[in-house]
Coordinates of N, CA, C and O in Angstrom, one line a residue:
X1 N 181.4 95.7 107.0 CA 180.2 96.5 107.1 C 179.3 96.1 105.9 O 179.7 95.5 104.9
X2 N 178.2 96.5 106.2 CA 177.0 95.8 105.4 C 176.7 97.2 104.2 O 176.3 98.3 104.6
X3 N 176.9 96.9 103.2 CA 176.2 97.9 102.0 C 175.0 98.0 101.8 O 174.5 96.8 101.7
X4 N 174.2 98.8 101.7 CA 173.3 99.4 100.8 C 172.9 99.1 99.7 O 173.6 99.9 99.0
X5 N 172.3 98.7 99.0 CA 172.2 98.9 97.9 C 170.5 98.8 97.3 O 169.8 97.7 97.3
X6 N 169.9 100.3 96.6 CA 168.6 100.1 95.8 C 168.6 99.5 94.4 O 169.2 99.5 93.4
X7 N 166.9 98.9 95.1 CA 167.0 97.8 93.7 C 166.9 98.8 92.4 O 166.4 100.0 92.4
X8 N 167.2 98.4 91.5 CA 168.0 99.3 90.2 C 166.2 98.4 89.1 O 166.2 98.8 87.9
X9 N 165.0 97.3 89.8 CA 164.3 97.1 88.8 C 163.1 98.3 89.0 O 162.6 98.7 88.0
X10 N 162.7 98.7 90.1 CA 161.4 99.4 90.3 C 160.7 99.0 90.3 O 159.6 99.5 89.8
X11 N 160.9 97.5 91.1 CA 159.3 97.0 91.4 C 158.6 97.5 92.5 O 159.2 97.9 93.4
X12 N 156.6 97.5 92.6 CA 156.6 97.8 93.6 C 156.3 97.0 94.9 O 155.7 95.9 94.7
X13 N 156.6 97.3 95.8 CA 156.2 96.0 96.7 C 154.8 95.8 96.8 O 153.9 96.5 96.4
X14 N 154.9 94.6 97.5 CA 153.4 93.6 97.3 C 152.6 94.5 98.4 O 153.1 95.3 99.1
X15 N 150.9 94.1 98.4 CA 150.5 94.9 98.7 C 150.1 93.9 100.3 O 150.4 92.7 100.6
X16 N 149.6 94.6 100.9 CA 149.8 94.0 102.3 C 148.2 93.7 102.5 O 147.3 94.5 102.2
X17 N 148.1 92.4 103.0 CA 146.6 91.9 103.0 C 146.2 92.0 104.7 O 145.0 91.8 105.0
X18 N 147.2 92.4 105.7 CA 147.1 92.2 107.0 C 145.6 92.4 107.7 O 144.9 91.8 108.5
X19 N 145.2 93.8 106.6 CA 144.0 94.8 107.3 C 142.6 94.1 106.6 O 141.6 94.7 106.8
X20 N 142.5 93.2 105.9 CA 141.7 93.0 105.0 C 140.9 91.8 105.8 O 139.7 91.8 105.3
X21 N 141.0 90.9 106.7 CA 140.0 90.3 107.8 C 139.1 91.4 108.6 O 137.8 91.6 108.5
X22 N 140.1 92.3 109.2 CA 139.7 93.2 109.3 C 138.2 94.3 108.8 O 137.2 94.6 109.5
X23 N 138.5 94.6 107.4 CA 137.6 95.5 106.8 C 136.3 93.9 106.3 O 135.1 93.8 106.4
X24 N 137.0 93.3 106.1 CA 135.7 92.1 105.8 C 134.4 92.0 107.3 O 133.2 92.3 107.3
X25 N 135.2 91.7 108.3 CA 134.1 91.5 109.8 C 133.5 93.0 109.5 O 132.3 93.1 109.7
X26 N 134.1 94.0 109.3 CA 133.2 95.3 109.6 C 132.3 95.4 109.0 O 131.3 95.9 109.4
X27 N 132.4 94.7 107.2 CA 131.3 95.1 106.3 C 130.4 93.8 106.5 O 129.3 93.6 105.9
X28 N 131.0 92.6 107.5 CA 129.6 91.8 107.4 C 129.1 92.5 108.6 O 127.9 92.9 108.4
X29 N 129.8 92.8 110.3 CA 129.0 93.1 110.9 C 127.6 94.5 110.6 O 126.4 94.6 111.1
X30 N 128.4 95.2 109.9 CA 127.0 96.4 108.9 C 126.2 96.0 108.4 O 125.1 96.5 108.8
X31 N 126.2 94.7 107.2 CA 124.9 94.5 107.1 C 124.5 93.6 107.9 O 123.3 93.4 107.7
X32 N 124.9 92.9 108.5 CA 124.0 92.1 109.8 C 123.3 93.2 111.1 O 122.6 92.8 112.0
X33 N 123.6 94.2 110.9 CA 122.6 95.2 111.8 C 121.6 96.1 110.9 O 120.7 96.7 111.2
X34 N 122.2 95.9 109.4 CA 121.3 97.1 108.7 C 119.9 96.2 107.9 O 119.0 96.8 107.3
X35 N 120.1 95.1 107.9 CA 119.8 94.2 106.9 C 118.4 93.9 107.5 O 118.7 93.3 108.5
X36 N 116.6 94.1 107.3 CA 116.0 93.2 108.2 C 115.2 92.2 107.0 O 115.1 92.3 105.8
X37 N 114.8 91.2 108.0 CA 114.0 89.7 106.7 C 112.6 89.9 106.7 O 111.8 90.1 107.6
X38 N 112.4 89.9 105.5 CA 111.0 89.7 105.2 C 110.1 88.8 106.3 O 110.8 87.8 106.4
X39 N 109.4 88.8 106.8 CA 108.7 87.7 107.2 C 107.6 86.7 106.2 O 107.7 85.4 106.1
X40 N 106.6 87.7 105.6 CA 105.5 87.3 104.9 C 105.3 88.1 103.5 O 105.5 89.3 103.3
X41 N 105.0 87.3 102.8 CA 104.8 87.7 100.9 C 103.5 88.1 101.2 O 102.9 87.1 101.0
X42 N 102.4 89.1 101.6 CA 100.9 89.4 101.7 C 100.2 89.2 100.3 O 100.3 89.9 99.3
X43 N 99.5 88.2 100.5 CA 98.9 87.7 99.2 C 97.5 87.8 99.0 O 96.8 87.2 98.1
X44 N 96.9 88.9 100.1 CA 95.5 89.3 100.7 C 95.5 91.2 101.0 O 96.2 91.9 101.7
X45 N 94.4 91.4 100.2 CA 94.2 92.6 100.4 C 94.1 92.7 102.1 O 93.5 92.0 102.8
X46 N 94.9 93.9 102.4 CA 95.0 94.0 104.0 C 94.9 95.2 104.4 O 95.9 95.7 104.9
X47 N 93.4 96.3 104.1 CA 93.6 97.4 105.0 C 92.8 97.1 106.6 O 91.8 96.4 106.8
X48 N 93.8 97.9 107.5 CA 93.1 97.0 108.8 C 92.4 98.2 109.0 O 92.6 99.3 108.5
X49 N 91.0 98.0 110.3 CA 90.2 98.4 110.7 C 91.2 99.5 111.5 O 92.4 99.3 111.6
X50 N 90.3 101.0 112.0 CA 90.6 101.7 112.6 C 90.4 101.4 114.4 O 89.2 101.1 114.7
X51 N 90.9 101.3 115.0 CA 91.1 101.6 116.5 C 91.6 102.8 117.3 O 92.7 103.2 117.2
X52 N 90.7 103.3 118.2 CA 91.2 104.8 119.1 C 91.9 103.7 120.1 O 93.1 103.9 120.3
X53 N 91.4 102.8 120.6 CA 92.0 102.3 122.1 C 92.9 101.4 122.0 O 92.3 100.3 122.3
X54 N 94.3 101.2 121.7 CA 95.2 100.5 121.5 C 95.9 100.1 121.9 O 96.5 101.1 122.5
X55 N 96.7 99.0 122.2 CA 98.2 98.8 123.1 C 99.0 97.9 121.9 O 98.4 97.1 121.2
X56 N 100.5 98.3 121.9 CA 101.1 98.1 121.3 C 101.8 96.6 122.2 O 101.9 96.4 123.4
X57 N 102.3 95.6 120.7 CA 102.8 94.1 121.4 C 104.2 94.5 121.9 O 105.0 95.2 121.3
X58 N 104.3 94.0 123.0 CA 105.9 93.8 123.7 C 106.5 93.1 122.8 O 107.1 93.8 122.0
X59 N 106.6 91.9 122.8 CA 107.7 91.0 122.2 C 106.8 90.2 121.3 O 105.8 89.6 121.5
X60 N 107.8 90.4 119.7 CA 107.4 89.8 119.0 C 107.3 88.1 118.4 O 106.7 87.5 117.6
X61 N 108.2 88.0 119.1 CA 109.0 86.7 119.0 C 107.6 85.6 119.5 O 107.4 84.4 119.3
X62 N 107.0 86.3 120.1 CA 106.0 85.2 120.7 C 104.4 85.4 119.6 O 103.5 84.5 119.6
X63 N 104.4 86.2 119.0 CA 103.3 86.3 118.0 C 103.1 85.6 116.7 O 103.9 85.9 115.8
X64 N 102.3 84.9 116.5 CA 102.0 83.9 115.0 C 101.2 84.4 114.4 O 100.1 84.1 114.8
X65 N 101.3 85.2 113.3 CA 100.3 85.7 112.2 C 99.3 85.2 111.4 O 99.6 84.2 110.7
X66 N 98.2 85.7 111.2 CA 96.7 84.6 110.5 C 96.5 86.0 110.0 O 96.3 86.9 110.8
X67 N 96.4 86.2 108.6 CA 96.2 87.2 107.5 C 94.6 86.7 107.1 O 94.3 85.5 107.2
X68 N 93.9 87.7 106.7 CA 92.6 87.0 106.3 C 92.2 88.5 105.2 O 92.7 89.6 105.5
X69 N 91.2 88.4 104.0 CA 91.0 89.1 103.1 C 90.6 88.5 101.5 O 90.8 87.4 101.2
X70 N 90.2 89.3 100.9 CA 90.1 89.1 99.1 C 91.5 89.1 99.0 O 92.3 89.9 99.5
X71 N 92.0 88.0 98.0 CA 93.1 87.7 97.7 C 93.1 89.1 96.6 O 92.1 89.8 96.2
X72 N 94.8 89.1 96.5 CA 95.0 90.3 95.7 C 95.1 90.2 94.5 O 95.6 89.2 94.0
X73 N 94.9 91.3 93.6 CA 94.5 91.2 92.1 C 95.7 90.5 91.5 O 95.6 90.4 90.3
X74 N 96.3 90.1 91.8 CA 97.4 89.4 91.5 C 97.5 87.4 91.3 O 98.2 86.6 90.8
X75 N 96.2 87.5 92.3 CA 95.9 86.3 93.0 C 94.6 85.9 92.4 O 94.4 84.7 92.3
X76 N 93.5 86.9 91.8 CA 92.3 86.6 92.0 C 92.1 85.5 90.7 O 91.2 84.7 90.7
X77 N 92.7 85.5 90.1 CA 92.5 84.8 88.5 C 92.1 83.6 89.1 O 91.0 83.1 89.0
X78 N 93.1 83.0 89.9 CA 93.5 81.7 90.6 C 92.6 81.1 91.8 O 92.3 79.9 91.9
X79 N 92.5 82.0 92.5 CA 91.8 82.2 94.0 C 90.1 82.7 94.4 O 89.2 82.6 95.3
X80 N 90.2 83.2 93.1 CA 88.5 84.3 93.3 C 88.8 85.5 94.1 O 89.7 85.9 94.8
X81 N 88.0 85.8 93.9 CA 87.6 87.2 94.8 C 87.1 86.9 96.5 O 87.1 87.8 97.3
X82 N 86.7 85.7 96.9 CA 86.3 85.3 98.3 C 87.5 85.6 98.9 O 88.6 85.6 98.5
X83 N 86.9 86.1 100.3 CA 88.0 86.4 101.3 C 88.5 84.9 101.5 O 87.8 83.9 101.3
X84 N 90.0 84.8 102.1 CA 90.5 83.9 101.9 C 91.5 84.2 103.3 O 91.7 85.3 103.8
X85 N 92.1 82.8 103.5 CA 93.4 83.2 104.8 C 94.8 82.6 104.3 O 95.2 81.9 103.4
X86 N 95.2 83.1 105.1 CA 96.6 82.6 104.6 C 97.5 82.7 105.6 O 97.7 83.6 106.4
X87 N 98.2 81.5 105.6 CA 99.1 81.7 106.8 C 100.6 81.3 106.1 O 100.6 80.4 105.3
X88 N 101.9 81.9 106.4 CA 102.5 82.1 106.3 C 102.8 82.6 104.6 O 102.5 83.7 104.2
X89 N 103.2 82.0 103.8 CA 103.3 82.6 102.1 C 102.1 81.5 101.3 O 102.3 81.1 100.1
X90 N 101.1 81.1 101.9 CA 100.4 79.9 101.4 C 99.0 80.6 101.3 O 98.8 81.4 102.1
X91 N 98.1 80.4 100.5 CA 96.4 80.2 101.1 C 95.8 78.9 101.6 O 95.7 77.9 100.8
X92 N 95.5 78.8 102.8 CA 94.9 78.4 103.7 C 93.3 78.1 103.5 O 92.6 78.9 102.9
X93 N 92.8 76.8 104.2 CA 91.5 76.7 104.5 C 91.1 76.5 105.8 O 92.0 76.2 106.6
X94 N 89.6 76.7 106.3 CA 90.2 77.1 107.6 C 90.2 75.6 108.7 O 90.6 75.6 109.9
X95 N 89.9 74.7 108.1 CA 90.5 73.6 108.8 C 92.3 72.9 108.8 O 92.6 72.0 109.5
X96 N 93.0 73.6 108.0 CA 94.2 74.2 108.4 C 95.1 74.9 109.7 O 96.3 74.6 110.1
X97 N 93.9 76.0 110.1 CA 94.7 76.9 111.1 C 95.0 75.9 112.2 O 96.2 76.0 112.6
X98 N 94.3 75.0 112.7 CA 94.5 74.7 113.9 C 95.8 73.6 114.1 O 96.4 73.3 115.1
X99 N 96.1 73.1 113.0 CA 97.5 72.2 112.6 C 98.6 73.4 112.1 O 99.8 73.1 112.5
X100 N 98.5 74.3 111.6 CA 99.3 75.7 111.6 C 99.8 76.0 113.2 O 100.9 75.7 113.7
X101 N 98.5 76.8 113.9 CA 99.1 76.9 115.2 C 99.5 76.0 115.8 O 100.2 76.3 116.7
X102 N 99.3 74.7 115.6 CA 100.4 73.9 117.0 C 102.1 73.5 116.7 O 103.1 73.2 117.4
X103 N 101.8 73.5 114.7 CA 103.0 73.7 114.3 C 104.0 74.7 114.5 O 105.2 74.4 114.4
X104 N 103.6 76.2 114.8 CA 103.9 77.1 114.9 C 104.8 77.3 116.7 O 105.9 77.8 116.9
X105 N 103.6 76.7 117.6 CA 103.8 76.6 118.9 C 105.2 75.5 118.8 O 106.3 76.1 119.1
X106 N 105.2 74.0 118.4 CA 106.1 73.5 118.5 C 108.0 74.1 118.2 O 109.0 73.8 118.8
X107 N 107.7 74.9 117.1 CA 108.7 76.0 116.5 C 109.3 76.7 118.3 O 110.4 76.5 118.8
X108 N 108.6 77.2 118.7 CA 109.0 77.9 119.7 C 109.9 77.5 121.0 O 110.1 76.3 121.1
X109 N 110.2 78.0 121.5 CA 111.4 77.7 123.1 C 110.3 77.2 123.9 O 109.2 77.7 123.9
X110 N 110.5 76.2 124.6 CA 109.2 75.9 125.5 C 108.8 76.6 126.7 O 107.7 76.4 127.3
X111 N 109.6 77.5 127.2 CA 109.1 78.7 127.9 C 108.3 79.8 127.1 O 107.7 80.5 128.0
X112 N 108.1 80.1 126.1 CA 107.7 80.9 125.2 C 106.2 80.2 124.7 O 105.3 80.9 124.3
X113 N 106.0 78.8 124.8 CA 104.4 78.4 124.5 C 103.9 79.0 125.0 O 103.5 79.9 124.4
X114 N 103.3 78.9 126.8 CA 102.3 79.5 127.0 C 102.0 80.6 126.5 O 100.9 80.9 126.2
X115 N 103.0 81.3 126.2 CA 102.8 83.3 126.2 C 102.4 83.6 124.6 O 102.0 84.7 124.3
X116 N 102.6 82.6 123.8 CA 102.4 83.0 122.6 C 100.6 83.6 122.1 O 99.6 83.1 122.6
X117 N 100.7 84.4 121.5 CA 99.5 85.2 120.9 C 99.3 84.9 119.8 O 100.3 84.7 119.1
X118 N 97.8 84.8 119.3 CA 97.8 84.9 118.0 C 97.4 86.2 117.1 O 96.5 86.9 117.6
X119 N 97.9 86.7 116.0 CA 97.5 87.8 115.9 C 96.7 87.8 114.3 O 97.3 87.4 113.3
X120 N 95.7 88.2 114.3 CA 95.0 88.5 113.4 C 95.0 90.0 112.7 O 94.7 91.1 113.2
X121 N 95.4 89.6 111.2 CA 94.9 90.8 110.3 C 94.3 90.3 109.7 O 94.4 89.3 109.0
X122 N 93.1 91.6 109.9 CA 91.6 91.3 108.5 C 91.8 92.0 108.4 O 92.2 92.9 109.1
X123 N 91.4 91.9 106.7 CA 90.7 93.4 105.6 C 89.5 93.6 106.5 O 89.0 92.7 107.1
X124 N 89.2 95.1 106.5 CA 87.9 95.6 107.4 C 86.9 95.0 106.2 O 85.7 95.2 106.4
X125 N 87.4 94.5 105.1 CA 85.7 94.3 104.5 C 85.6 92.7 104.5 O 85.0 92.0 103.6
X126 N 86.4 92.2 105.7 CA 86.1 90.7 105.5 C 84.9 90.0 106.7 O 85.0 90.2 107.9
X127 N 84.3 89.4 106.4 CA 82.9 89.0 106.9 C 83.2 88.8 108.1 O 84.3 88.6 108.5
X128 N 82.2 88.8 108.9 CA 82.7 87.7 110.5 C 82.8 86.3 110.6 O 83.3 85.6 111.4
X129 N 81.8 86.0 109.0 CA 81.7 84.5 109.7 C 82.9 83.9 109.3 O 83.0 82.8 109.8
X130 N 84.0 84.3 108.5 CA 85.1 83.8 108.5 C 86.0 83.9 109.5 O 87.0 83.2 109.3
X131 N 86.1 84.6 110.6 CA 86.9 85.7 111.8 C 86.1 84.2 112.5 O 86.5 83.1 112.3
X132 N 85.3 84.4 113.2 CA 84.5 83.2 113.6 C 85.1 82.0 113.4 O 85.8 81.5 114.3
X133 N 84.8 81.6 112.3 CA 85.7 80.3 112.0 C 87.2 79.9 112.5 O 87.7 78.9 113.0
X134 N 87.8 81.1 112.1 CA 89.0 81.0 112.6 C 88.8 80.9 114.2 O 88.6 79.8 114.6
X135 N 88.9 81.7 115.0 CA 87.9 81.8 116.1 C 88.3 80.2 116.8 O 89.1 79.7 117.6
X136 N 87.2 79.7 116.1 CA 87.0 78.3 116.6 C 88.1 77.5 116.6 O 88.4 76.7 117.5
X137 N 88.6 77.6 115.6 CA 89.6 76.4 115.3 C 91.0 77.1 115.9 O 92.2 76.7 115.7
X138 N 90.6 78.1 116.7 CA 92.1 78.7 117.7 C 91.5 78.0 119.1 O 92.2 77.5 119.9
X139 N 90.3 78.1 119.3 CA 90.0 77.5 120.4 C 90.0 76.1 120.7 O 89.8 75.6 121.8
X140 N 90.1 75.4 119.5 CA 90.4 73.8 119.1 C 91.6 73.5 120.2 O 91.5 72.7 121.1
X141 N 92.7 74.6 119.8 CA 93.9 73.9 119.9 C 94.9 75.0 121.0 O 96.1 75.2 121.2
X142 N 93.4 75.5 121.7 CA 93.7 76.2 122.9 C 94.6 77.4 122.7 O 95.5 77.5 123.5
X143 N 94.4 78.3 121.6 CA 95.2 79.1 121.5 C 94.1 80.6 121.8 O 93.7 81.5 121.0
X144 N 94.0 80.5 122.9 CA 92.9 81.4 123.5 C 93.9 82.9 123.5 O 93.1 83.8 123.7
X145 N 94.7 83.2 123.5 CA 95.2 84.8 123.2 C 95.8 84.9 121.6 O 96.7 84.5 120.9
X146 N 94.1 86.0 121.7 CA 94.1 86.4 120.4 C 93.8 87.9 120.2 O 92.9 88.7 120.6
X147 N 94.7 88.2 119.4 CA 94.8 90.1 119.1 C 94.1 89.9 117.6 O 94.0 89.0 116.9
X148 N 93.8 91.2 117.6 CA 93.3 91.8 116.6 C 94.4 92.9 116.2 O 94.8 93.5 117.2
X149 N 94.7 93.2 115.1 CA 96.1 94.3 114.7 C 94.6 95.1 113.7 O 93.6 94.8 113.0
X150 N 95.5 96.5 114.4 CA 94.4 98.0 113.9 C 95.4 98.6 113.7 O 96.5 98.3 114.1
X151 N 95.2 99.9 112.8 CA 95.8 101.1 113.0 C 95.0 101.9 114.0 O 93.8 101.6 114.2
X152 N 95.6 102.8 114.7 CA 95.4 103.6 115.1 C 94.7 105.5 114.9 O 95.4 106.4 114.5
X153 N 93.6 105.4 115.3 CA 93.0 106.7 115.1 C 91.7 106.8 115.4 O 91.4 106.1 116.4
X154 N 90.6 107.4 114.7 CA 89.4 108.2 115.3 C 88.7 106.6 114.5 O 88.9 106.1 113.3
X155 N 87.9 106.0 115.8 CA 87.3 104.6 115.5 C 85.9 104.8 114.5 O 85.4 103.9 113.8
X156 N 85.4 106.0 114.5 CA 84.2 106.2 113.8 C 84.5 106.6 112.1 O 83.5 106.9 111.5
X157 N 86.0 106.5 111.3 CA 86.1 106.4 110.1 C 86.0 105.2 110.1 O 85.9 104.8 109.0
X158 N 86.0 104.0 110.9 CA 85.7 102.7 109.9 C 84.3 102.8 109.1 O 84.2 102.1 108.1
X159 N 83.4 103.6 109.5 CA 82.1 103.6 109.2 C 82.0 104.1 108.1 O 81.0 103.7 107.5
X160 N 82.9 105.0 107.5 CA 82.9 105.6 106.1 C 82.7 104.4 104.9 O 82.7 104.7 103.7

């Protein structure tokens, strides 16, 4: 018959790593749902114009951003005070945009070109003939859907 016997050093046993894959996938899967990415560093004063009549974008995945405004006090030393554009973390001129969007378009799934939109944020105090320009050089390169991004509310405070 087989004896018994306790160990007489009092060690304790090792600790068990079994659960520890485990608790790792949980705490990456958390922050891969809680975590979201910056898109754009805004390097342009950007309050947008007011709009009552609005429709909000379906899918964003198809939208390419064109920021336009007075660079920010942060920027101006460098930049001036002229409204300026900027497309992605860069300042832009506007014979730019139109090598931007097709770079932008090529980035995409090729079922996703046609449908892509361009979306514009201006500071409400930025001129038209800059909006215009841009404008053109979206129509250069056939990027004919183009939104304008507002907040929403009573359209007659833009006028304040």
């Amino acid at each position: 018959m087989a004896k018994f016997t306790k160990k007489k050093n009092g060690e304790l046993p090792a600790v068990s790593t079994a659960s520890l894959p485990d608790i790792v996938f949980m705490l990456l899967f958390f922050f891969m749902t809680v975590t979201t990415m910056k898109d754009d560093t805004l390097m342009v004063d950007n309050t947008l114009p007011i709009a009552d009549q609005t429709q909000k974008l379906d899918k964003k995945d198809r939208v390419v951003y064109i920021y336009a405004g007075k660079p920010h006090e942060r920027y101006r030393s460098k930049y001036g005070s002229q409204a300026r554009i900027q497309l992605n973390d860069k300042f832009a001129d506007v014979d730019e945009v139109a090598p931007y969007i097709l770079a932008e378009k090529a980035k995409m799934r090729q079922e996703l070109q046609p449908l892509m939109t361009t979306a514009l944020k201006v500071d409400k105090e930025t001129n038209m003939g800059l909006i215009s320009d841009i404008k053109q050089e979206l129509r250069k390169v056939n990027a004919l859907k183009v939104n304008y991004t507002t907040k929403e509310g009573d359209a007659m405070r833009n006028i304040e």
